[in-house]
Each structure stands twice: as C-alpha cells, then as structure tokens.
Amino acid sequence: GENVEQHPSTLSVQEGDSAVIKCTYSDSASNYFPWYKQELGKGPQLIIDIRSNVGEKKDQRIAVTLNKTAKHFSLHITETQPEDSAVYFCAAKHGGSQGNLIFGKGTKLSVKP
Amino acid sequence: DTAVSQTPKYLVTQMGNDKSIKCEQNLGHDTMYWYKQDSKKFLKIMFSYNNKELIINETVPNRFSPKSPDKAHLNLHINSLELGDSAVYFCASSLRSGGVYNEQFFGPGTRLTVL
C-alpha cells in the first residue's frame, strides 16, 4: 500500500522567514496530493492541493511543488506569520478514484514573532 | 453554517462501555469518512462510506462499526471500549464524481477518553 513520509516533524522559524516541509510517497499511481493545516483543537483544513499533471501550484504565500519522478512533494510558506503556527499534514491519494487519503505524520510549525 | 458537525465534542467513559459519535454534513457530499488521530497526531483512515458501499481499513477492530441512516449522516458506534481507543475521532466528507477526487472537509473532532 501507499506510505507517506513527512519531514521535519517540528519546525521553528522567525516571523517573515520561509518554511519548507517535504513529503515522499511510495505508490507511483498516486495522483492527488493535498496539504492540510490543523490548528489547536480543530479539524484539518485544506490549504492547497496539487494533481499529478502539474509540477507547481501557488496561492498567495503558499506553494506546492511535485516531482513525480522522485515521488516527492513540498510545501513552501513565504513571509511566515504567527498565525501560520499549526500542524501541517501532507497526504497522497491512493487506489484510483475510490482511493483514500494516506497522511504523513505531520509537521508542527512554530512561527516566532 | 456548519459544514461537517460532530457530537459530542468530548466523550469520557469507562472501559467496556459502548458509545456512539454522530456526524452530519450539509454539503451535499456523497462520501463520508471516519479518521482516528492518536496522541502523536497521526491521522489514519478508519472507514469510507459511499452510496452504501463501505470500505473498511483492515486494521480497524470489529468493535468499531459505522452506521449511515442517510447520505448526510455517518455515525460511529464503538463496542466494549478499551484504553487504546482514546483518541480524537474526525468525521470528513467529500464529493466523488466522475472519477475526480475532491477536497475532504473535516469536522471539529470528538475527543474520546477511556478510563
């Protein structure tokens, strides 16, 4: 089955700096890669996603890149703000159109003012 | 307007009891899910339910059973609760159409504590 590895598990940055979180997946058939942000006491919320026919996608301060050959994808947050502090999860869709999301183990991002 | 709601938000109970968690979505989605998030924040799919088709993660004990009275509801019933069942349980929903995979919307979670 699919396996998603996520690094680092914790990340601390100064406000205004950039943050990068990396994930690798094992199943070359996976074709959808979302990123979720989970704030304390809340459910995960989608912040950006990318499909396998695209190499990069950007939405304001966040961007995601996908390297299908290497089977890895990354989340980039620029000009970080304290409200970016949360746990971030990458995921990969496995098993065709009826497949489920397999999540990475999460990265706790702390942005220090 | 709440998209995906769960009740209760907190549930504290004794080992051996039976309990249920309710989930409702008002997004018109056709697929609902239950996830378990353990103390290390690891998020793992337990079930997905689409048009009466139930897909079970093989690692889920049969003490856990999802029940769907209609497309907008997917409840989770747990029998004979064990200490290891303590976790946060998330309900989610999405729209599966034409083979295209769409965003999953998560509920706020139910924190289950088994004493």
XYZ file of C-alpha atoms in Angstrom:
228
model
C 0.000 0.000 0.000
C 0.860 3.680 -0.042
C 3.262 5.100 2.515
C 3.819 8.826 3.035
C 6.877 10.126 4.870
C 6.939 13.733 6.104
C 9.846 15.826 7.368
C 10.610 17.582 9.592
C 8.349 16.639 12.481
C 8.887 20.063 14.072
C 9.951 23.336 12.500
C 10.576 26.657 14.185
C 11.087 29.830 12.167
C 11.251 33.535 12.794
C 8.361 35.655 11.571
C 8.998 36.713 7.992
C 11.211 33.741 7.173
C 10.234 30.937 4.808
C 9.233 27.434 5.871
C 9.563 24.269 3.799
C 8.001 20.897 4.577
C 8.828 17.843 2.489
C 6.990 14.606 1.815
C 7.747 11.455 -0.113
C 5.295 8.795 -1.236
C 5.772 5.219 -2.335
C 2.968 4.448 -4.811
C 3.677 5.835 -8.265
C -0.049 5.503 -9.075
C -0.971 8.194 -6.515
C -2.212 11.262 -8.372
C -3.576 13.771 -5.859
C -1.567 15.463 -3.127
C -3.311 17.800 -0.680
C -1.872 19.726 2.228
C -3.902 20.267 5.378
C -3.429 22.720 8.236
C -4.654 21.755 11.691
C -4.940 24.431 14.343
C -5.161 23.515 18.007
C -8.497 21.938 18.889
C -9.782 21.978 15.317
C -10.109 19.605 12.399
C -7.663 19.646 9.478
C -8.414 22.190 6.771
C -7.220 22.022 3.174
C -4.839 24.850 2.304
C -3.576 23.779 -1.116
C -3.503 20.708 -3.309
C -1.790 19.548 -6.464
C -2.589 16.907 -9.036
C -0.055 14.738 -10.777
C -0.320 16.544 -14.112
C 1.014 19.755 -12.539
C 4.526 20.438 -11.236
C 3.870 23.533 -9.169
C 0.948 25.478 -7.758
C 0.904 28.743 -5.866
C -1.692 30.540 -3.788
C -0.507 33.819 -2.284
C 2.154 32.943 0.330
C 1.911 29.195 -0.054
C 3.143 26.999 -2.879
C 3.446 23.300 -3.502
C 5.860 21.525 -5.835
C 5.621 17.969 -7.095
C 8.370 15.781 -8.537
C 6.678 12.644 -9.841
C 9.900 11.004 -10.895
C 11.373 11.271 -7.437
C 7.966 10.785 -5.784
C 8.235 13.754 -3.524
C 6.315 16.956 -2.971
C 6.927 20.008 -0.826
C 5.032 22.841 0.828
C 6.593 26.287 0.822
C 5.318 29.097 3.026
C 6.882 32.513 2.481
C 6.774 35.555 4.762
C 5.570 33.439 7.666
C 3.274 34.974 10.254
C 2.447 33.848 13.823
C -0.986 32.706 12.623
C 0.763 30.177 10.364
C 1.682 28.261 13.527
C -0.124 24.909 13.345
C 0.389 21.266 12.445
C 0.655 20.668 8.699
C -0.138 17.346 7.055
C 0.686 16.175 3.574
C -1.325 13.370 2.014
C -1.442 11.237 -1.096
C -4.489 9.699 -2.708
C -4.060 6.017 -3.185
C -6.088 3.455 -5.058
C -7.759 5.129 -8.026
C -10.932 7.253 -7.970
C -12.276 5.395 -4.957
C -8.998 5.547 -3.097
C -8.467 7.086 0.297
C -6.019 9.692 1.520
C -2.888 8.448 3.232
C -1.486 11.126 5.532
C 2.040 11.925 6.607
C 2.731 12.145 10.331
C 2.532 15.925 10.426
C 4.880 18.862 10.970
C 4.399 21.194 13.896
C 5.310 24.657 12.641
C 6.028 27.405 15.143
C 6.462 30.964 13.916
C 8.113 33.205 16.483
C 7.245 36.905 16.432
C -23.307 27.443 8.661
C -21.563 24.341 9.861
C -20.328 22.142 7.017
C -19.380 18.972 8.910
C -20.523 18.689 12.512
C -19.850 16.065 15.161
C -21.367 15.352 18.545
C -20.256 15.150 21.222
C -17.081 17.227 21.201
C -15.787 15.437 24.305
C -16.626 11.945 25.495
C -15.282 10.432 28.707
C -16.288 6.874 29.521
C -15.262 3.702 31.302
C -13.617 0.662 29.756
C -16.102 -1.872 28.495
C -18.852 0.631 27.711
C -20.497 1.103 24.326
C -20.635 4.601 22.847
C -21.601 6.391 19.635
C -20.329 9.500 17.910
C -22.593 11.287 15.460
C -21.607 13.080 12.261
C -23.646 15.195 9.896
C -22.686 17.093 6.747
C -24.772 19.695 4.928
C -22.539 19.962 1.858
C -24.469 17.546 -0.318
C -21.483 15.215 -0.432
C -21.858 11.546 -1.274
C -18.899 10.135 0.618
C -18.134 10.263 4.319
C -15.183 9.094 6.353
C -14.028 8.419 9.876
C -10.435 9.079 10.912
C -8.602 8.379 14.160
C -5.916 10.785 15.379
C -3.739 9.380 18.130
C -1.755 11.205 20.787
C 1.131 11.707 18.357
C -1.214 13.458 15.913
C -1.047 10.594 13.428
C -4.184 10.740 11.253
C -5.406 7.396 9.946
C -8.430 6.476 7.869
C -10.826 4.043 9.536
C -13.758 3.892 7.117
C -15.072 5.449 3.965
C -18.736 5.178 3.017
C -20.032 5.974 -0.466
C -23.517 5.183 -1.794
C -23.932 2.423 0.729
C -20.541 0.958 -0.110
C -18.423 0.598 2.970
C -14.671 0.373 2.680
C -13.039 -0.714 5.898
C -9.441 -0.247 6.861
C -8.352 -3.753 7.699
C -6.572 -2.632 10.848
C -9.799 -1.395 12.480
C -11.156 -3.798 15.129
C -14.668 -5.071 14.509
C -15.749 -3.362 17.740
C -15.999 -0.259 15.558
C -18.992 -0.055 13.256
C -20.145 2.862 11.095
C -23.854 3.362 10.599
C -25.321 5.604 7.897
C -29.067 6.340 8.114
C -28.798 8.586 5.031
C -26.208 10.312 2.827
C -25.837 13.244 5.210
C -25.046 11.181 8.307
C -22.378 8.679 9.256
C -22.292 7.671 12.907
C -19.562 5.662 14.590
C -20.516 3.052 17.151
C -17.872 1.535 19.388
C -18.468 -1.576 21.490
C -16.507 -2.705 24.548
C -14.296 0.359 24.706
C -10.612 -0.164 25.518
C -7.948 2.205 26.856
C -6.254 2.224 23.448
C -9.381 3.664 21.855
C -8.634 7.018 23.498
C -8.003 9.439 20.643
C -9.591 12.225 18.651
C -12.023 10.957 16.024
C -12.678 13.057 12.953
C -15.512 12.766 10.517
C -14.989 14.062 6.976
C -16.914 14.229 3.729
C -16.222 14.751 0.053
C -17.864 14.562 -3.329
C -16.720 11.757 -5.579
C -17.891 12.422 -9.100
C -16.685 11.293 -12.479
C -13.588 9.716 -11.021
C -12.245 13.097 -9.934
C -11.052 13.307 -6.379
C -12.280 16.328 -4.487
C -11.395 18.055 -1.229
C -12.274 16.356 2.018
C -13.905 18.610 4.605
C -13.251 17.670 8.203
C -15.420 18.063 11.252
C -14.137 19.590 14.515
C -13.364 16.221 16.078
C -14.548 14.235 19.095
C -12.025 13.681 21.868
C -12.688 10.243 23.358
C -11.118 9.381 26.698
C -11.478 5.848 28.018
C -10.746 5.443 31.741
